[in-house]
């Protein structure tokens, strides 16, 4: 049965190849995209999450936008200057909203004030605006922003806040148009390359070109998004020609898709790192058996566990080649990544065993490795492979894979001694990663929020804290790189690999891909 | 009759109360919705604020009491994820699922009953054996596999049908239906066949068994002795008597399809309620899960009620009694 199935499958691919070739000659003017996750809302200030943000980035624009490599670039603001805590943004001239009305500084003031007023938001946009003291419209094309202190990340953060039309989004509620109204398209007016047409939840979301768009005219008259959460369904939809472009095809199908002449498969290194966290809190740890005290407190043990992992083999065999072995938590040359940590550490079983022996664990111990099942690409299989690699040096590892909600609950209640998880930097630089994952937790300052391994190194903390006041990117990057080097020398956390994002599309289409894993239809072009 | 219906409704309410409590506790044990909803960058303060705005900072029993006090006014809470009334989200998706269930059960009955009668009339014939073997395949093949195979053959390989999604719809009152467009049928056929294969197999077996049971009965023999045509015997005497088990099975299976077509809906990206339930469980969107299950329990109880009433219509000997049932 298996072989027959494969035969039908490959036959299908060949036929699809031919039909694709003939279809390729006709000029397609509409685009159908299969999304992995449907946005939970169209209100651009309701839920700060990639599936929502990528839709918002097509209807709306921020003062700045982030490049495919997450570097801020001018968008609605043409330029900006900064003196201490005062920022002046010069807005772009002649920009119109999709309803034809002009874009002015009042829209910026309205939008930034609205973020805090959206009720019941499960992930409020205030997270990007927390550092702001005051927003003022100096004249129609100038906005003055005062921050609470030096804020080197202000521009990056503003890129995540799309600007609404203050006229179209006005309403009797405190926040103006409510989330429900925006979901129905009422008041959903932005300056982005596309405008809203219709949304049938679960079925399709349709946009058409915004005739008033100031920038380069996008390639498609009409764009339809279909949510296809099942990866197999996405692949089938692409092969049958029902959709033009899909997000995140399963790694198992990649080889076949790449061989298919009718398709174009694009890979892009992302900023999401997959790591293993190791409990360094105290003498007691829940998931270790065979030894009274926590062996993970010993740096030599952590080093041994790192040396046991053959990262290139893992990437090749489990990830189908669509990942990059990692030596730190952010890929170089992103801001704050250390240039000294570009090569992932090589596996060295003998040295790992020797280190364990030196630390007094010559006969090994047993440990549980927690992992989510279905949150990151091939997550539980990666954990299984790491477990078998650890077992080779005498650390008997059993994997506790759980559905994501269960996994996060266990992780947040410190139920794992070791766990596999991922982190995608929201800012495209290192301070976000280190502040969340490795800085000593401090709820009052809002740092160390995801530091469940409870690693703590005052020297590293200080470097990260100092970097937050440095406005010069180069100097700040150097501080953060130093912090990264300290953490990695401590084996504070074991970086495994950086996920690569994959898009598959019809042959006549092309997309450059984005490090933040977003699918932006305005950047999809026809060859 | 009236007492019977009231009794059934009371039972339904009891089941719904117990079930909603179980779901509340269950989701609470599974995990914290905040960890699924909030941005990973959110600080403890941010999280506390979100928790409070969603009412998740209260002790569980208080959350449940809030829910019950609103539910009696038919307000089943707002989805954490979409900030829209949970019931509204579900009802938006309901026509798609009902449509799929209706078409697939129609196919199952229209194909299954004749085949079942054929297999029952001549159990030893080659055709009958073929039908029975086919029916074994029908309900032993896993649903998702059948779905993927149909997609591969008819969508990818032959290109006759789209691989998933719902086609053009026409507004019928407040409801969007795809039953009245060609494009709608094209999208509907493969997922409906996937479900109909399993359900049809079941109906074949039930029909065959009922047919074989009825054939040796006196009234059939008498009808034949009277010299009635086979056609009339089948229609009037046989079919009427075997309808009861078929109606029972079809009714219950229809309910099953409506409530739990999750797998088929996922494979075919059919925008129905099942997919909504699955997505909501994964994101721990409790209001939607609770509202969904309440609706499904109510629906299944009602369906059973309708089946029972149909019994009494089909067979005058069956009486519906308020005291005992």
Short mmCIF file of N, CA and C in Angstrom, two decimals, chain B residues 106-197:
data_model
loop_
_atom_site.label_atom_id
_atom_site.label_comp_id
_atom_site.label_asym_id
_atom_site.label_seq_id
_atom_site.Cartn_x
_atom_site.Cartn_y
_atom_site.Cartn_z
N UNK B 106 -27.30 12.00 3.12
CA UNK B 106 -28.21 11.69 2.01
C UNK B 106 -27.56 10.67 1.08
N UNK B 107 -26.29 10.92 0.75
CA UNK B 107 -25.59 9.96 -0.11
C UNK B 107 -25.57 8.59 0.55
N UNK B 108 -25.24 8.59 1.85
CA UNK B 108 -25.12 7.32 2.58
C UNK B 108 -26.44 6.56 2.55
N UNK B 109 -27.57 7.26 2.77
CA UNK B 109 -28.87 6.58 2.82
C UNK B 109 -29.30 6.16 1.41
N UNK B 110 -29.17 7.08 0.45
CA UNK B 110 -29.66 6.79 -0.90
C UNK B 110 -28.88 5.65 -1.55
N UNK B 111 -27.61 5.52 -1.21
CA UNK B 111 -26.81 4.43 -1.78
C UNK B 111 -26.87 3.21 -0.86
N UNK B 112 -26.82 3.46 0.44
CA UNK B 112 -26.71 2.35 1.40
C UNK B 112 -27.96 1.50 1.48
N UNK B 113 -29.15 2.12 1.48
CA UNK B 113 -30.37 1.34 1.66
C UNK B 113 -30.61 0.38 0.48
N UNK B 114 -30.58 0.87 -0.78
CA UNK B 114 -30.77 -0.09 -1.88
C UNK B 114 -29.72 -1.21 -1.88
N UNK B 115 -28.47 -0.84 -1.65
CA UNK B 115 -27.43 -1.88 -1.65
C UNK B 115 -27.68 -2.87 -0.53
N UNK B 116 -28.09 -2.37 0.62
CA UNK B 116 -28.36 -3.24 1.77
C UNK B 116 -29.50 -4.19 1.47
N UNK B 117 -30.55 -3.69 0.80
CA UNK B 117 -31.69 -4.55 0.47
C UNK B 117 -31.26 -5.63 -0.52
N UNK B 118 -30.48 -5.23 -1.53
CA UNK B 118 -29.98 -6.22 -2.50
C UNK B 118 -29.21 -7.30 -1.77
N UNK B 119 -28.29 -6.86 -0.89
CA UNK B 119 -27.47 -7.83 -0.18
C UNK B 119 -28.33 -8.69 0.74
N UNK B 120 -29.44 -8.17 1.22
CA UNK B 120 -30.30 -8.92 2.12
C UNK B 120 -31.18 -9.91 1.37
N UNK B 121 -31.62 -9.50 0.17
CA UNK B 121 -32.52 -10.37 -0.59
C UNK B 121 -31.81 -11.62 -1.08
N UNK B 122 -30.60 -11.43 -1.59
CA UNK B 122 -29.85 -12.58 -2.12
C UNK B 122 -28.47 -12.63 -1.45
N UNK B 123 -28.44 -13.09 -0.24
CA UNK B 123 -27.19 -13.02 0.54
C UNK B 123 -26.06 -13.82 -0.10
N UNK B 124 -26.38 -14.81 -0.93
CA UNK B 124 -25.31 -15.67 -1.44
C UNK B 124 -24.79 -15.20 -2.80
N UNK B 125 -25.50 -14.27 -3.44
CA UNK B 125 -25.09 -13.85 -4.79
C UNK B 125 -23.74 -13.14 -4.74
N UNK B 126 -23.04 -13.20 -5.88
CA UNK B 126 -21.71 -12.58 -5.94
C UNK B 126 -21.81 -11.09 -5.66
N UNK B 127 -22.83 -10.45 -6.25
CA UNK B 127 -22.98 -9.01 -6.05
C UNK B 127 -23.12 -8.70 -4.56
N UNK B 128 -23.89 -9.50 -3.85
CA UNK B 128 -24.12 -9.25 -2.42
C UNK B 128 -22.82 -9.39 -1.64
N UNK B 129 -22.07 -10.43 -1.97
CA UNK B 129 -20.79 -10.60 -1.27
C UNK B 129 -19.88 -9.40 -1.54
N UNK B 130 -19.91 -8.95 -2.80
CA UNK B 130 -19.11 -7.77 -3.16
C UNK B 130 -19.51 -6.56 -2.33
N UNK B 131 -20.82 -6.36 -2.20
CA UNK B 131 -21.30 -5.21 -1.43
C UNK B 131 -20.82 -5.31 0.02
N UNK B 132 -20.93 -6.53 0.58
CA UNK B 132 -20.57 -6.68 1.98
C UNK B 132 -19.07 -6.47 2.20
N UNK B 133 -18.25 -6.99 1.28
CA UNK B 133 -16.81 -6.77 1.41
C UNK B 133 -16.49 -5.27 1.33
N UNK B 134 -17.18 -4.63 0.36
CA UNK B 134 -16.98 -3.19 0.21
C UNK B 134 -17.34 -2.45 1.49
N UNK B 135 -18.41 -2.88 2.14
CA UNK B 135 -18.84 -2.16 3.33
C UNK B 135 -17.83 -2.33 4.47
N UNK B 136 -17.17 -3.50 4.50
CA UNK B 136 -16.14 -3.67 5.53
C UNK B 136 -15.03 -2.64 5.32
N UNK B 137 -14.62 -2.52 4.05
CA UNK B 137 -13.61 -1.50 3.73
C UNK B 137 -14.11 -0.12 4.16
N UNK B 138 -15.37 0.15 3.84
CA UNK B 138 -15.96 1.46 4.09
C UNK B 138 -15.79 1.92 5.51
N UNK B 139 -16.11 1.02 6.47
CA UNK B 139 -15.97 1.57 7.82
C UNK B 139 -14.67 1.20 8.52
N UNK B 140 -13.81 0.42 7.86
CA UNK B 140 -12.53 0.19 8.53
C UNK B 140 -11.42 1.12 8.05
N UNK B 141 -11.60 1.75 6.89
CA UNK B 141 -10.57 2.70 6.44
C UNK B 141 -10.67 3.98 7.27
N UNK B 142 -9.55 4.46 7.76
CA UNK B 142 -9.62 5.69 8.55
C UNK B 142 -10.05 6.88 7.68
N UNK B 143 -10.86 7.72 8.29
CA UNK B 143 -11.44 8.86 7.60
C UNK B 143 -10.42 9.78 6.93
N UNK B 144 -9.35 10.11 7.67
CA UNK B 144 -8.39 11.07 7.12
C UNK B 144 -7.67 10.47 5.92
N UNK B 145 -7.47 9.15 5.96
CA UNK B 145 -6.77 8.49 4.86
C UNK B 145 -7.65 8.51 3.61
N UNK B 146 -8.93 8.18 3.78
CA UNK B 146 -9.86 8.22 2.66
C UNK B 146 -9.86 9.63 2.07
N UNK B 147 -9.94 10.62 2.96
CA UNK B 147 -9.96 12.01 2.51
C UNK B 147 -8.73 12.35 1.70
N UNK B 148 -7.56 12.00 2.23
CA UNK B 148 -6.31 12.33 1.53
C UNK B 148 -6.23 11.62 0.18
N UNK B 149 -6.73 10.35 0.16
CA UNK B 149 -6.71 9.60 -1.10
C UNK B 149 -7.62 10.27 -2.14
N UNK B 150 -8.81 10.65 -1.70
CA UNK B 150 -9.73 11.32 -2.64
C UNK B 150 -9.10 12.61 -3.17
N UNK B 151 -8.45 13.35 -2.27
CA UNK B 151 -7.80 14.60 -2.69
C UNK B 151 -6.72 14.28 -3.73
N UNK B 152 -5.92 13.26 -3.42
CA UNK B 152 -4.82 12.93 -4.32
C UNK B 152 -5.32 12.53 -5.69
N UNK B 153 -6.34 11.67 -5.72
CA UNK B 153 -6.81 11.16 -7.00
C UNK B 153 -7.63 12.22 -7.74
N UNK B 154 -8.64 12.78 -7.08
CA UNK B 154 -9.60 13.63 -7.79
C UNK B 154 -9.19 15.10 -7.86
N UNK B 155 -8.35 15.54 -6.93
CA UNK B 155 -7.95 16.95 -6.97
C UNK B 155 -6.56 17.11 -7.57
N UNK B 156 -5.58 16.35 -7.05
CA UNK B 156 -4.21 16.54 -7.51
C UNK B 156 -3.99 15.85 -8.86
N UNK B 157 -4.42 14.58 -8.95
CA UNK B 157 -4.11 13.76 -10.13
C UNK B 157 -5.04 14.08 -11.29
N UNK B 158 -6.35 13.99 -11.07
CA UNK B 158 -7.30 14.22 -12.15
C UNK B 158 -7.68 15.69 -12.29
N UNK B 159 -7.60 16.42 -11.18
CA UNK B 159 -7.92 17.84 -11.24
C UNK B 159 -9.40 18.14 -11.46
N UNK B 160 -10.30 17.17 -11.12
CA UNK B 160 -11.73 17.39 -11.33
C UNK B 160 -12.34 18.27 -10.25
N UNK B 161 -11.84 18.12 -9.05
CA UNK B 161 -12.44 18.84 -7.93
C UNK B 161 -11.37 19.65 -7.19
N UNK B 162 -11.77 20.71 -6.52
CA UNK B 162 -10.79 21.45 -5.70
C UNK B 162 -10.38 20.62 -4.49
N UNK B 163 -9.21 20.89 -3.95
CA UNK B 163 -8.69 20.03 -2.87
C UNK B 163 -9.27 20.39 -1.52
N UNK B 164 -9.95 21.51 -1.42
CA UNK B 164 -10.52 21.84 -0.12
C UNK B 164 -11.17 23.20 -0.13
N UNK B 165 -11.71 23.56 1.00
CA UNK B 165 -12.38 24.85 1.13
C UNK B 165 -13.84 24.73 0.74
N UNK B 166 -14.58 25.83 0.86
CA UNK B 166 -15.99 25.84 0.54
C UNK B 166 -16.18 26.73 -0.68
N UNK B 167 -17.11 26.34 -1.54
CA UNK B 167 -17.30 27.07 -2.79
C UNK B 167 -18.15 28.32 -2.62
N UNK B 168 -18.61 28.84 -3.76
CA UNK B 168 -19.46 30.04 -3.75
C UNK B 168 -20.73 29.76 -2.96
N UNK B 169 -21.15 30.76 -2.22
CA UNK B 169 -22.36 30.57 -1.44
C UNK B 169 -23.44 31.53 -1.90
N UNK B 170 -24.67 31.16 -1.58
CA UNK B 170 -25.82 32.00 -1.88
C UNK B 170 -26.52 32.26 -0.55
N UNK B 171 -26.91 33.51 -0.34
CA UNK B 171 -27.58 33.82 0.92
C UNK B 171 -29.02 33.35 0.87
N UNK B 172 -29.38 32.48 1.82
CA UNK B 172 -30.77 32.05 1.94
C UNK B 172 -31.24 32.58 3.30
N UNK B 173 -31.93 33.69 3.28
CA UNK B 173 -32.24 34.37 4.54
C UNK B 173 -30.92 34.81 5.14
N UNK B 174 -30.71 34.54 6.43
CA UNK B 174 -29.46 34.96 7.07
C UNK B 174 -28.32 33.96 6.84
N UNK B 175 -28.65 32.85 6.18
CA UNK B 175 -27.69 31.74 6.11
C UNK B 175 -27.02 31.68 4.74
N UNK B 176 -25.71 31.44 4.75
CA UNK B 176 -24.96 31.28 3.50
C UNK B 176 -24.92 29.80 3.15
N UNK B 177 -25.48 29.42 2.00
CA UNK B 177 -25.47 28.01 1.60
C UNK B 177 -24.73 27.84 0.27
N UNK B 178 -23.99 26.75 0.18
CA UNK B 178 -23.28 26.52 -1.09
C UNK B 178 -23.97 25.43 -1.88
N UNK B 179 -25.16 24.98 -1.40
CA UNK B 179 -25.88 23.88 -2.06
C UNK B 179 -26.47 24.29 -3.40
N UNK B 180 -26.57 25.60 -3.62
CA UNK B 180 -27.28 26.04 -4.80
C UNK B 180 -26.35 26.55 -5.90
N UNK B 181 -25.05 26.31 -5.75
CA UNK B 181 -24.13 26.71 -6.82
C UNK B 181 -23.33 25.50 -7.27
N UNK B 182 -22.94 25.53 -8.53
CA UNK B 182 -22.15 24.42 -9.08
C UNK B 182 -20.81 24.36 -8.35
N UNK B 183 -20.21 25.54 -8.15
CA UNK B 183 -18.93 25.61 -7.47
C UNK B 183 -19.05 25.04 -6.05
N UNK B 184 -20.18 25.35 -5.41
CA UNK B 184 -20.43 24.82 -4.07
C UNK B 184 -20.44 23.31 -4.06
N UNK B 185 -21.14 22.71 -5.01
CA UNK B 185 -21.19 21.25 -5.08
C UNK B 185 -19.83 20.64 -5.36
N UNK B 186 -19.05 21.32 -6.22
CA UNK B 186 -17.71 20.80 -6.52
C UNK B 186 -16.88 20.70 -5.25
N UNK B 187 -17.01 21.71 -4.39
CA UNK B 187 -16.24 21.70 -3.15
C UNK B 187 -16.81 20.71 -2.15
N UNK B 188 -18.12 20.52 -2.23
CA UNK B 188 -18.80 19.72 -1.22
C UNK B 188 -18.62 18.22 -1.45
N UNK B 189 -18.48 17.83 -2.71
CA UNK B 189 -18.61 16.41 -3.04
C UNK B 189 -17.53 15.53 -2.37
N UNK B 190 -16.27 15.92 -2.44
CA UNK B 190 -15.22 15.05 -1.90
C UNK B 190 -15.35 14.86 -0.39
N UNK B 191 -15.47 15.95 0.40
CA UNK B 191 -15.64 15.72 1.84
C UNK B 191 -16.91 14.93 2.15
N UNK B 192 -17.99 15.18 1.39
CA UNK B 192 -19.24 14.45 1.65
C UNK B 192 -19.04 12.97 1.37
N UNK B 193 -18.32 12.66 0.28
CA UNK B 193 -18.06 11.25 -0.04
C UNK B 193 -17.24 10.59 1.05
N UNK B 194 -16.26 11.31 1.58
CA UNK B 194 -15.41 10.75 2.63
C UNK B 194 -16.26 10.29 3.81
N UNK B 195 -17.18 11.15 4.22
CA UNK B 195 -18.03 10.79 5.36
C UNK B 195 -19.03 9.72 4.94
N UNK B 196 -19.60 9.88 3.72
CA UNK B 196 -20.64 8.96 3.27
C UNK B 196 -20.12 7.53 3.16
N UNK B 197 -18.86 7.39 2.86
CA UNK B 197 -18.30 6.04 2.72
C UNK B 197 -18.45 5.24 4.01
#
